């Protein structure tokens, strides 16, 4: 911007119309206009019109499940980490953002249920007994693409949107731990397929980068014919 101002000053200084005005005064006038323009843009837009950020946010949520197994809140949970976020800010009160996240889901059955695999490699749930303590967890890894509209009131922000999730089935596994008397065992079983694509509706409220979010999943996460459960999630997000 300064180079353009200098060039403009030189051209104006060489013209007859500006012969009576010193070039350095013209340069100050043009630079002053540049500063005023920048101030005006700052007043009109709370943020840059377009923004891109890496590792913009991370969150931890607790699942509430109903169906094939029930555990009220927890220990089923999710953790997500943003990879890239793009934002469009047409004004200080409104924004649109979309991102790419990596996500980990853990679904833990009650003490009398166990995850397993059938002959075809599909996830099953079956009753177990005879243990003092038994815990079975289905672990999923996914890539997700959340998109949300935001309303902003100072440091307070409200968001509503949806998220498309692509489960990475080659990373699916089942963790099992049990205790019977003095004997404690742990095992890891690789395999199991979730639906390749699922989605959720989400809403969030945040203040100065710390937020509370809610997600509702209307579709079963396992393929048709497998165990079914509905779930929703409440959690905390940092950097939202």
Short mmCIF file of C-alpha atoms in Angstrom, two decimals:
data_model
loop_
_atom_site.label_atom_id
_atom_site.label_comp_id
_atom_site.label_asym_id
_atom_site.label_seq_id
_atom_site.Cartn_x
_atom_site.Cartn_y
_atom_site.Cartn_z
CA UNK A 1 0.00 0.00 0.00
CA UNK A 2 2.85 2.41 0.79
CA UNK A 3 4.52 1.73 -2.56
CA UNK A 4 1.28 2.59 -4.35
CA UNK A 5 0.99 5.77 -2.32
CA UNK A 6 4.52 6.83 -3.24
CA UNK A 7 3.88 6.12 -6.92
CA UNK A 8 0.64 8.12 -6.82
CA UNK A 9 2.41 11.01 -5.11
CA UNK A 10 5.12 11.07 -7.74
CA UNK A 11 2.55 11.11 -10.57
CA UNK A 12 0.55 13.88 -8.90
CA UNK A 13 3.66 15.90 -8.23
CA UNK A 14 4.50 15.80 -11.94
CA UNK A 15 1.12 17.13 -13.08
CA UNK A 16 0.25 20.81 -13.58
CA UNK A 17 -2.84 20.55 -11.37
CA UNK A 18 -0.72 19.74 -8.36
CA UNK A 19 2.25 21.96 -9.21
CA UNK A 20 1.61 24.27 -6.28
CA UNK A 21 1.40 21.44 -3.68
CA UNK A 22 4.63 19.78 -2.41
CA UNK A 23 4.91 16.05 -3.19
CA UNK A 24 5.56 15.13 0.45
CA UNK A 25 2.27 16.77 1.50
CA UNK A 26 0.40 14.77 -1.13
CA UNK A 27 2.06 11.60 0.12
CA UNK A 28 0.85 12.32 3.67
CA UNK A 29 -2.68 12.93 2.39
CA UNK A 30 -2.78 9.63 0.47
CA UNK A 31 -1.32 7.62 3.37
CA UNK A 32 -3.89 9.26 5.64
CA UNK A 33 -6.66 8.06 3.33
CA UNK A 34 -5.18 4.56 3.45
CA UNK A 35 -5.23 4.55 7.27
CA UNK A 36 -8.84 5.78 7.29
CA UNK A 37 -9.84 2.99 4.89
CA UNK A 38 -8.29 0.36 7.16
CA UNK A 39 -10.09 1.79 10.19
CA UNK A 40 -13.38 1.75 8.33
CA UNK A 41 -12.92 -1.93 7.40
CA UNK A 42 -12.20 -2.79 11.03
CA UNK A 43 -15.40 -1.07 12.07
CA UNK A 44 -17.51 -2.91 9.47
CA UNK A 45 -16.10 -6.39 10.05
CA UNK A 46 -15.36 -7.89 13.44
CA UNK A 47 -13.07 -10.43 11.76
CA UNK A 48 -11.51 -10.97 8.36
CA UNK A 49 -14.07 -11.77 5.67
CA UNK A 50 -12.45 -15.17 5.01
CA UNK A 51 -10.39 -17.06 7.57
CA UNK A 52 -8.60 -20.42 7.66
CA UNK A 53 -7.17 -22.01 10.79
CA UNK A 54 -5.41 -25.28 11.60
CA UNK A 55 -6.22 -27.02 14.91
CA UNK A 56 -9.01 -24.53 15.60
CA UNK A 57 -10.75 -26.56 18.32
CA UNK A 58 -10.95 -29.82 20.24
CA UNK A 59 -13.74 -31.40 22.27
CA UNK A 60 -14.75 -34.15 24.66
CA UNK A 61 -18.32 -35.45 24.91
CA UNK A 62 -20.29 -38.09 26.79
CA UNK A 63 -22.77 -40.31 24.91
CA UNK A 64 -26.21 -41.17 26.19
CA UNK A 65 -27.31 -44.45 24.56
CA UNK A 66 -30.63 -46.26 24.30
CA UNK A 67 -31.33 -49.61 22.64
CA UNK A 68 -29.08 -52.64 22.45
CA UNK A 69 -27.31 -51.52 25.61
CA UNK A 70 -27.94 -48.67 28.03
CA UNK A 71 -25.51 -46.78 30.15
CA UNK A 72 -27.18 -43.39 30.80
CA UNK A 73 -24.24 -40.91 30.63
CA UNK A 74 -20.81 -42.44 30.12
CA UNK A 75 -18.58 -44.27 30.05
CA UNK A 76 -19.39 -44.10 26.30
CA UNK A 77 -17.73 -40.99 24.91
CA UNK A 78 -16.22 -39.14 21.98
CA UNK A 79 -13.09 -37.09 21.45
CA UNK A 80 -12.54 -34.91 18.41
CA UNK A 81 -9.70 -32.76 17.13
CA UNK A 82 -10.02 -30.19 14.37
CA UNK A 83 -7.62 -30.46 11.43
CA UNK A 84 -8.71 -27.45 9.36
CA UNK A 85 -11.49 -24.87 9.70
CA UNK A 86 -12.69 -22.36 7.10
CA UNK A 87 -14.81 -19.37 8.11
CA UNK A 88 -16.83 -16.78 6.20
CA UNK A 89 -17.65 -13.65 8.23
CA UNK A 90 -19.94 -11.30 6.28
CA UNK A 91 -20.48 -9.18 9.41
CA UNK A 92 -19.55 -9.16 13.08
CA UNK A 93 -22.86 -10.75 14.13
CA UNK A 94 -22.99 -13.67 11.70
CA UNK A 95 -20.61 -16.32 10.38
CA UNK A 96 -20.56 -19.57 8.43
CA UNK A 97 -17.90 -22.18 9.06
CA UNK A 98 -16.97 -25.64 7.83
CA UNK A 99 -14.18 -27.92 8.92
CA UNK A 100 -12.44 -31.26 8.80
CA UNK A 101 -11.99 -33.19 12.08
CA UNK A 102 -10.67 -36.52 13.26
CA UNK A 103 -12.96 -38.24 15.76
CA UNK A 104 -12.78 -41.19 18.16
CA UNK A 105 -15.90 -42.87 19.59
CA UNK A 106 -15.94 -45.38 22.46
CA UNK A 107 -19.17 -47.27 23.20
CA UNK A 108 -18.95 -49.21 26.47
CA UNK A 109 -21.55 -51.84 27.34
CA UNK A 110 -22.88 -52.55 30.81
CA UNK A 111 -21.29 -55.26 32.94
CA UNK A 112 -23.71 -57.94 31.69
CA UNK A 113 -23.15 -57.28 27.96
CA UNK A 114 -20.19 -57.88 25.67
CA UNK A 115 -19.28 -56.77 22.16
CA UNK A 116 -18.00 -59.44 19.79
CA UNK A 117 -17.74 -60.43 16.11
CA UNK A 118 -19.70 -63.07 14.23
CA UNK A 119 -18.31 -65.32 11.47
CA UNK A 120 -18.81 -62.57 8.88
CA UNK A 121 -16.97 -60.01 11.00
CA UNK A 122 -20.06 -58.07 12.01
CA UNK A 123 -20.35 -56.53 15.47
CA UNK A 124 -22.56 -58.41 17.94
CA UNK A 125 -23.71 -57.87 21.53
CA UNK A 126 -24.26 -60.86 23.81
CA UNK A 127 -24.87 -61.37 27.55
CA UNK A 128 -22.03 -62.47 29.82
CA UNK A 129 -21.86 -63.61 33.44
CA UNK A 130 -19.62 -65.05 36.13
CA UNK A 131 -17.37 -61.99 36.51
CA UNK A 132 -16.86 -59.60 39.39
CA UNK A 133 -16.20 -56.86 36.85
CA UNK A 134 -16.57 -56.89 33.08
CA UNK A 135 -16.20 -54.06 30.56
CA UNK A 136 -16.50 -54.28 26.78
CA UNK A 137 -15.87 -51.27 24.52
CA UNK A 138 -16.38 -50.80 20.79
CA UNK A 139 -13.81 -48.30 19.51
CA UNK A 140 -14.33 -46.35 16.28
CA UNK A 141 -12.19 -43.87 14.39
CA UNK A 142 -13.73 -41.45 11.90
CA UNK A 143 -13.19 -38.35 9.80
CA UNK A 144 -15.92 -35.76 10.04
CA UNK A 145 -16.97 -32.61 8.21
CA UNK A 146 -18.96 -30.26 10.47
CA UNK A 147 -20.68 -27.13 9.15
CA UNK A 148 -22.44 -24.52 11.26
CA UNK A 149 -24.04 -21.08 11.21
CA UNK A 150 -22.98 -18.74 14.00
CA UNK A 151 -24.56 -15.74 15.70
CA UNK A 152 -22.23 -13.54 17.74
CA UNK A 153 -22.98 -11.10 20.55
CA UNK A 154 -19.67 -9.82 21.80
CA UNK A 155 -17.80 -12.79 23.28
CA UNK A 156 -20.96 -14.94 23.32
CA UNK A 157 -21.64 -17.12 20.27
CA UNK A 158 -24.48 -19.48 19.30
CA UNK A 159 -24.07 -22.18 16.64
CA UNK A 160 -26.36 -24.62 14.83
CA UNK A 161 -25.46 -27.06 12.09
CA UNK A 162 -24.81 -30.64 11.05
CA UNK A 163 -21.90 -33.03 10.68
CA UNK A 164 -21.17 -35.76 8.14
CA UNK A 165 -19.04 -38.61 9.51
CA UNK A 166 -16.94 -41.14 7.56
CA UNK A 167 -16.06 -44.11 9.77
CA UNK A 168 -12.66 -45.66 9.08
CA UNK A 169 -13.47 -49.35 9.56
CA UNK A 170 -9.90 -50.59 9.33
CA UNK A 171 -9.33 -48.85 12.66
CA UNK A 172 -12.32 -50.46 14.43
CA UNK A 173 -11.56 -52.73 17.39
CA UNK A 174 -13.07 -54.09 20.61
CA UNK A 175 -11.40 -53.74 24.01
CA UNK A 176 -12.40 -56.11 26.81
CA UNK A 177 -11.33 -56.23 30.45
CA UNK A 178 -12.64 -58.59 33.11
CA UNK A 179 -12.00 -59.55 36.71
CA UNK A 180 -13.00 -62.78 38.43
CA UNK A 181 -11.54 -63.19 41.90
CA UNK A 182 -7.81 -62.48 41.68
CA UNK A 183 -7.68 -63.06 37.91
CA UNK A 184 -7.74 -59.97 35.69
CA UNK A 185 -7.63 -60.22 31.89
CA UNK A 186 -7.54 -57.72 29.05
CA UNK A 187 -7.89 -58.33 25.33
CA UNK A 188 -8.13 -56.45 22.04
CA UNK A 189 -10.10 -57.83 19.09
CA UNK A 190 -9.45 -56.19 15.72
CA UNK A 191 -12.26 -55.76 13.20
CA UNK A 192 -15.91 -54.87 13.03
CA UNK A 193 -17.70 -52.60 10.60
CA UNK A 194 -19.68 -49.45 11.29
CA UNK A 195 -21.80 -47.64 8.71
CA UNK A 196 -19.42 -45.86 6.35
CA UNK A 197 -21.40 -42.63 6.51
CA UNK A 198 -23.54 -41.30 9.34
CA UNK A 199 -24.58 -37.79 10.32
CA UNK A 200 -25.69 -35.76 13.29
CA UNK A 201 -27.36 -32.46 14.09
CA UNK A 202 -25.50 -30.20 16.47
CA UNK A 203 -25.84 -26.99 18.45
CA UNK A 204 -23.36 -25.14 20.62
CA UNK A 205 -22.95 -22.11 22.83
CA UNK A 206 -19.55 -20.63 23.61
CA UNK A 207 -18.08 -17.71 25.50
CA UNK A 208 -14.60 -16.47 24.74
CA UNK A 209 -13.50 -19.78 23.19
CA UNK A 210 -14.97 -22.21 25.75
CA UNK A 211 -18.21 -23.91 24.75
CA UNK A 212 -20.87 -26.48 25.50
CA UNK A 213 -22.19 -28.57 22.59
CA UNK A 214 -25.01 -30.99 21.88
CA UNK A 215 -25.26 -33.61 19.09
CA UNK A 216 -28.13 -35.86 18.07
CA UNK A 217 -27.53 -38.94 15.88
CA UNK A 218 -30.74 -40.07 14.10
CA UNK A 219 -29.14 -43.05 12.32
CA UNK A 220 -27.82 -46.30 13.79
CA UNK A 221 -24.05 -46.39 13.67
CA UNK A 222 -23.91 -50.13 12.78
CA UNK A 223 -25.10 -51.61 9.45
CA UNK A 224 -28.64 -52.93 9.07
CA UNK A 225 -29.11 -56.30 10.81
CA UNK A 226 -26.67 -55.53 13.62
CA UNK A 227 -27.34 -54.28 17.14
CA UNK A 228 -29.24 -50.98 17.20
CA UNK A 229 -29.02 -48.08 19.56
CA UNK A 230 -29.86 -44.40 19.48
CA UNK A 231 -27.65 -41.87 21.16
CA UNK A 232 -26.99 -38.20 21.73
CA UNK A 233 -23.99 -36.39 23.10
CA UNK A 234 -23.23 -33.50 25.45
CA UNK A 235 -19.71 -32.19 25.77
CA UNK A 236 -17.19 -29.39 26.16
CA UNK A 237 -15.26 -27.79 23.32
CA UNK A 238 -12.21 -25.56 23.55
CA UNK A 239 -11.60 -22.95 20.87
CA UNK A 240 -15.12 -22.94 19.41
#
